[in-house]
Coordinates of C-alpha atoms in Angstrom, one line a residue:
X1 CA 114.2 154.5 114.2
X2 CA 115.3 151.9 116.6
X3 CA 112.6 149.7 116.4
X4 CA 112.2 149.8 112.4
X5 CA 113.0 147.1 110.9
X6 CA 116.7 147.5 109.8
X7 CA 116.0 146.5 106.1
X8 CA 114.1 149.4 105.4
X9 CA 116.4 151.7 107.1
X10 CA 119.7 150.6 104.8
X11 CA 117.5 149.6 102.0
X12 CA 116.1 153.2 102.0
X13 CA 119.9 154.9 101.3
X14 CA 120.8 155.4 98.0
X15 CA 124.8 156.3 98.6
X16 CA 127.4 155.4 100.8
X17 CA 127.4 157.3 104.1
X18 CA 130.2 160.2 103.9
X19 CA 132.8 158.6 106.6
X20 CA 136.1 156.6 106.6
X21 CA 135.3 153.4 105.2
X22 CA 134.8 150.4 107.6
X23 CA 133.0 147.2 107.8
X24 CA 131.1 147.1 110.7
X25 CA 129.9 143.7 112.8
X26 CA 129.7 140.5 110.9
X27 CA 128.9 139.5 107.8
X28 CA 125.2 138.7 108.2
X29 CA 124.8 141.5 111.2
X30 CA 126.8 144.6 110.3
X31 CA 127.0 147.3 108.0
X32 CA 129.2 149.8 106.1
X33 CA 130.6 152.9 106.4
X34 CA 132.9 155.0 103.9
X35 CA 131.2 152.6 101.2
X36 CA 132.6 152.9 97.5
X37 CA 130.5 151.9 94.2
X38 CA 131.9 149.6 91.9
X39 CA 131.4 151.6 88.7
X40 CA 128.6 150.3 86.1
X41 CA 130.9 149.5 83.6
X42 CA 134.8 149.3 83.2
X43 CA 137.2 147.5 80.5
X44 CA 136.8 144.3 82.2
X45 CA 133.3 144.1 83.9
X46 CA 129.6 145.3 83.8
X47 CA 127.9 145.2 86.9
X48 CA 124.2 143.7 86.7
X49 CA 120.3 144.4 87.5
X50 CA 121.8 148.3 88.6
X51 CA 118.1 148.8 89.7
X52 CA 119.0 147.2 92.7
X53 CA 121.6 149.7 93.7
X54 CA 123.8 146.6 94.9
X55 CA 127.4 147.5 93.5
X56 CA 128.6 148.7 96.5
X57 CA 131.4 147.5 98.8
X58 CA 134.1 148.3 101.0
X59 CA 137.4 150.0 98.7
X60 CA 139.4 146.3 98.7
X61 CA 136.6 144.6 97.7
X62 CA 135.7 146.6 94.7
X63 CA 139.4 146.8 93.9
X64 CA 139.3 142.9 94.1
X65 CA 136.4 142.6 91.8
X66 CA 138.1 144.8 89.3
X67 CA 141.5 142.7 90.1
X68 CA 139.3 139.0 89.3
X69 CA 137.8 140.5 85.9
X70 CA 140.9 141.2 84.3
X71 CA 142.0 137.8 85.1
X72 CA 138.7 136.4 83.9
X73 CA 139.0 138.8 80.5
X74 CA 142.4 136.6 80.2
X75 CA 140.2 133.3 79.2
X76 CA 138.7 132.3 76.2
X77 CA 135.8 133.4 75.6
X78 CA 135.5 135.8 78.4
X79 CA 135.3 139.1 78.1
X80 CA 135.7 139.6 81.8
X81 CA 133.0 139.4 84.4
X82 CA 129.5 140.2 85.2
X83 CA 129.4 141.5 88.8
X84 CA 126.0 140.5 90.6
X85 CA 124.9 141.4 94.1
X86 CA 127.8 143.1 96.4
X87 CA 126.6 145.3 99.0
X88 CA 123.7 148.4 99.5
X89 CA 125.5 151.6 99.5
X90 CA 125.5 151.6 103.3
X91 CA 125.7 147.5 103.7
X92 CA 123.2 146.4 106.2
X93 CA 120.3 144.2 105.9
X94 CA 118.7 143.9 102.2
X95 CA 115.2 144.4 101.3
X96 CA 115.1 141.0 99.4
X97 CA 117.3 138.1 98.9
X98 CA 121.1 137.9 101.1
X99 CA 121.4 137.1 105.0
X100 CA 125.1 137.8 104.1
X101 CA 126.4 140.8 102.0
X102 CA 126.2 143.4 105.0
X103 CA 129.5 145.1 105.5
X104 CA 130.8 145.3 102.3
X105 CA 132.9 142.4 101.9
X106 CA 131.1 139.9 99.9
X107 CA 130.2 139.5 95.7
X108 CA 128.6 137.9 93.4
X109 CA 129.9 136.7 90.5
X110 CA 128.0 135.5 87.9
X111 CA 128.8 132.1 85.8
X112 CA 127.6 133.5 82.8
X113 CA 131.1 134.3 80.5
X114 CA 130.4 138.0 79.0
X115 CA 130.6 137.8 75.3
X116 CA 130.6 141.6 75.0
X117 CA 130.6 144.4 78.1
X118 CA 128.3 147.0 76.6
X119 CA 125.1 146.0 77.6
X120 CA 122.3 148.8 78.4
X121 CA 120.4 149.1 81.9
X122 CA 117.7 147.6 80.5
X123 CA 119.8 144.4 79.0
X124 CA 121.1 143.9 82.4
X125 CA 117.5 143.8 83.8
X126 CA 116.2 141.0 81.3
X127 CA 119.7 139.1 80.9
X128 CA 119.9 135.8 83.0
X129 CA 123.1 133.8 84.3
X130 CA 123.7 130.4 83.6
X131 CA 122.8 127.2 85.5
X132 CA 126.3 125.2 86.0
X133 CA 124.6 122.2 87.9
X134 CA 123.6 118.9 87.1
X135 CA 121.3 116.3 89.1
X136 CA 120.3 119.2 91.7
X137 CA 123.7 120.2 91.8
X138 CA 125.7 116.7 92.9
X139 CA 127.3 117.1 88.9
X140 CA 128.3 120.2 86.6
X141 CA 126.4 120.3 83.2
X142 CA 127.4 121.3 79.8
X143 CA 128.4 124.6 80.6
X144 CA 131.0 124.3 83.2
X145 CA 134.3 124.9 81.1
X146 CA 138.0 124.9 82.3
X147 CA 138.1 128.3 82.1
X148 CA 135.2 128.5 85.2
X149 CA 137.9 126.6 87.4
X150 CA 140.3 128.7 86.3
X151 CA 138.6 131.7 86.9
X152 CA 137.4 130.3 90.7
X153 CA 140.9 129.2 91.1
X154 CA 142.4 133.5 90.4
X155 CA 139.7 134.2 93.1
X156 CA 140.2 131.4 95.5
X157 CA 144.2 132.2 95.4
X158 CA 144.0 135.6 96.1
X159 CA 144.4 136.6 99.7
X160 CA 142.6 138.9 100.3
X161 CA 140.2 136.3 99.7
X162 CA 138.1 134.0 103.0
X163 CA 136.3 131.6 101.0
X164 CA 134.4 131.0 98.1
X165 CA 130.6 129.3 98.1
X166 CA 129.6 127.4 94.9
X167 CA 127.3 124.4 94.3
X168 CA 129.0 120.9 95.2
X169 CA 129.2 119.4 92.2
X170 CA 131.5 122.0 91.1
X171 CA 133.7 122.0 94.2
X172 CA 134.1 118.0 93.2
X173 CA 134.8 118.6 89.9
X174 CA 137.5 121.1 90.1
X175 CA 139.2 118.6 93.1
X176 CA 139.2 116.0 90.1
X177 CA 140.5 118.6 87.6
X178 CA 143.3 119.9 89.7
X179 CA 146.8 118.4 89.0
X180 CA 148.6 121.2 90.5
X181 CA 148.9 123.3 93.9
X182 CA 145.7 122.1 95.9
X183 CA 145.9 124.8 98.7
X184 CA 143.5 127.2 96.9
X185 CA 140.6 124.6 96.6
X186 CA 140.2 125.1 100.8
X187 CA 138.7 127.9 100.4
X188 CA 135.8 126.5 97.7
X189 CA 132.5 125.7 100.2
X190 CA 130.2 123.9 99.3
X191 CA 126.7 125.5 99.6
X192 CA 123.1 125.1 98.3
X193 CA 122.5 127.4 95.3
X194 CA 125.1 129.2 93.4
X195 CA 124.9 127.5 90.7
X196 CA 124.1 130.8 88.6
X197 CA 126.9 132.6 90.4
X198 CA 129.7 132.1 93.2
X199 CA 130.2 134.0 96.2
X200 CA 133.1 135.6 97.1
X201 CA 133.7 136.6 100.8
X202 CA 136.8 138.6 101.5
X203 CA 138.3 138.4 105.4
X204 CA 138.5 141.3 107.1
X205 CA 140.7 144.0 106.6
X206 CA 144.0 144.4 108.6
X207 CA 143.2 146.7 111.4
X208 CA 140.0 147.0 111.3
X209 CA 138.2 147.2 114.5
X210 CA 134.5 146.2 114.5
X211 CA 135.1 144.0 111.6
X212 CA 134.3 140.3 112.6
X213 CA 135.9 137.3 110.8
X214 CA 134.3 134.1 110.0
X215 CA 136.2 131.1 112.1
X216 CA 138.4 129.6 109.0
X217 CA 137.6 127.0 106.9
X218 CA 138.9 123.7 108.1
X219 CA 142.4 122.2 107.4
X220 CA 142.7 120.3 104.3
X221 CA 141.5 120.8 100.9
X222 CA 138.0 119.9 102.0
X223 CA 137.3 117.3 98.6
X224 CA 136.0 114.8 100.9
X225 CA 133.6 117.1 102.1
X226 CA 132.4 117.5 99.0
X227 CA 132.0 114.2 98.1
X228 CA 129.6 113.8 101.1
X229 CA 127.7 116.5 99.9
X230 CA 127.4 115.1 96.6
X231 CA 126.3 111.6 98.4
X232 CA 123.9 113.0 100.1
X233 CA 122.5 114.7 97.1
X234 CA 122.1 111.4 95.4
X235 CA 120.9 109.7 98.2
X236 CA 119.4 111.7 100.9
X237 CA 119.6 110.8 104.9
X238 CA 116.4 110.2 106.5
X239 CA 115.0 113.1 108.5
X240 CA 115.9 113.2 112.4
X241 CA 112.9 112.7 113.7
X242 CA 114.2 114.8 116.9
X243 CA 115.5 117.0 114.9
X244 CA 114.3 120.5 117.0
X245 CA 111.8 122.8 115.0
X246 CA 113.1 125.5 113.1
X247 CA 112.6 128.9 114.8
X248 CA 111.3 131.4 112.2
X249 CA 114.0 134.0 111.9
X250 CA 113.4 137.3 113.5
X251 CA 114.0 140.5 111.4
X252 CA 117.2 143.3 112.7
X253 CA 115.9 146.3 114.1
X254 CA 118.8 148.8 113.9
X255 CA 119.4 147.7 117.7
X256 CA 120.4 144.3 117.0
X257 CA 123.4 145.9 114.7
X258 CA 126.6 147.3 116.2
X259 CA 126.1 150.6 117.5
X260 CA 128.0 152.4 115.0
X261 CA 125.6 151.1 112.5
X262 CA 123.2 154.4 113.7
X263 CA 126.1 156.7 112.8
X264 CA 126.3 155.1 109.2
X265 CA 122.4 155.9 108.7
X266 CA 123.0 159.4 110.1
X267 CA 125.6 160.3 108.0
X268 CA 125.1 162.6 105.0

């Protein structure tokens, strides 16, 4: 088992490992124990492409989830929130797609507002999200609505919450939009993609050993950031040219995880 590659190992469990719950290394290296699933449908959310087996997450972040979506159901036109990618049922590395997303304390929210929360499996398979960016994401488009910032801003002002990835042009344009308390936009990052969705990453939980935090985001509300971001968009630097090679990523065997990770696969 040890020298399998540890994507197939976590991708392989169907249901969370039968321990106390606890997110386990970091949040690209780690996995999850005592894991809870966020059920397919409730009053204020559906969670999406369920063939995946992704709706899984430590306890607090699937209460958070179903904490976000009744703020969301509060806007106009939202019925609440279509949940994308959280965790595997025992975290760890994924078969396809995330780095991130192994210990149970990150989620994917999707930009698309639900018009109605009774979609099949099948609907949820063929449905699409939304693109919210304009000129490769320096700009939103059409789409972006008050009630998106709004919706970021519930997340990004909850405290459970670390920080929140999105596309830059969004970040900018909520830093324009907001005439209020500014604190809450420090934790909106700027990152490529997520224009379909944002990413929600929750800090650790109090107490919990073998959970390891992120260093926070810097001081400020990080607009100016942004707006570098933005300018680079537009009008990209040159290339370094002694800029050192990219070294292809390696893939985790289970002995590159924390040791406890082995227990997590053991479990019944």
């Amino acid at each position: 088992m040890q020298g399998i590659e540890a994507k197939a190992l976590f991708g392989a469990k169907t249901t969370g490992s039968a321990q106390h719950s606890a997110s386990l290394g970091s949040f690209a290296k780690g996995c999850l124990a005592g894991g809870v699933q966020l059920p397919e449908t409730g009053p204020t959310w559906q969670a999406m492409r369920l063939s995946r087996n992704r709706n899984w997450g430590y306890p607090e972040t699937v209460a958070f989830v179903q904490d976000l979506s009744r703020k969301a159901a509060a806007q106009p036109g939202w019925a609440g929130l279509y949940v994308g990618d959280m965790s595997q049922p025992r975290g760890g590395p994924m078969l396809s797609g995330h780095r991130s997303h192994q210990i149970g304390l990150d989620a994917d929210i999707w930009m698309l507002p639900p018009k109605r929360l009774n979609l099949t499996a099948a609907e949820r398979e063929g449905i699409s999200s939304i693109s919210m960016r304009r000129n490769a994401g320096a700009y939103v488009n059409s789409n972006w609505t008050r009630s998106h910032h709004n919706v970021l801003k519930a997340a990004a002002s909850d405290p459970r919450v670390a920080r929140i990835f999105v596309f830059p042009g969004a970040k900018v344009q909520m830093c324009k939009d907001e005439t209020g308390d500014r604190s809450w936009l420090n934790k909106i990052r700027p990152w490529y993609g997520h224009h379909y969705h944002f990413h929600v990453r929750l800090k650790c939980p109090k107490g919990a050993r073998g959970c390891v935090d992120q260093a926070p985001p810097p001081a400020g509300d990080g607009c100016k950031d942004a707006e570098q971001w933005v300018r680079d968009i537009l009008d990209p630097p040159p290339p370094n040219p002694n800029a050192p090679k990219p070294k292809p990523r390696r893939e985790y065997t289970l002995a590159d995880l924390p040791a406890q990770c082995v227990s997590v696969l053991q479990s019944r």
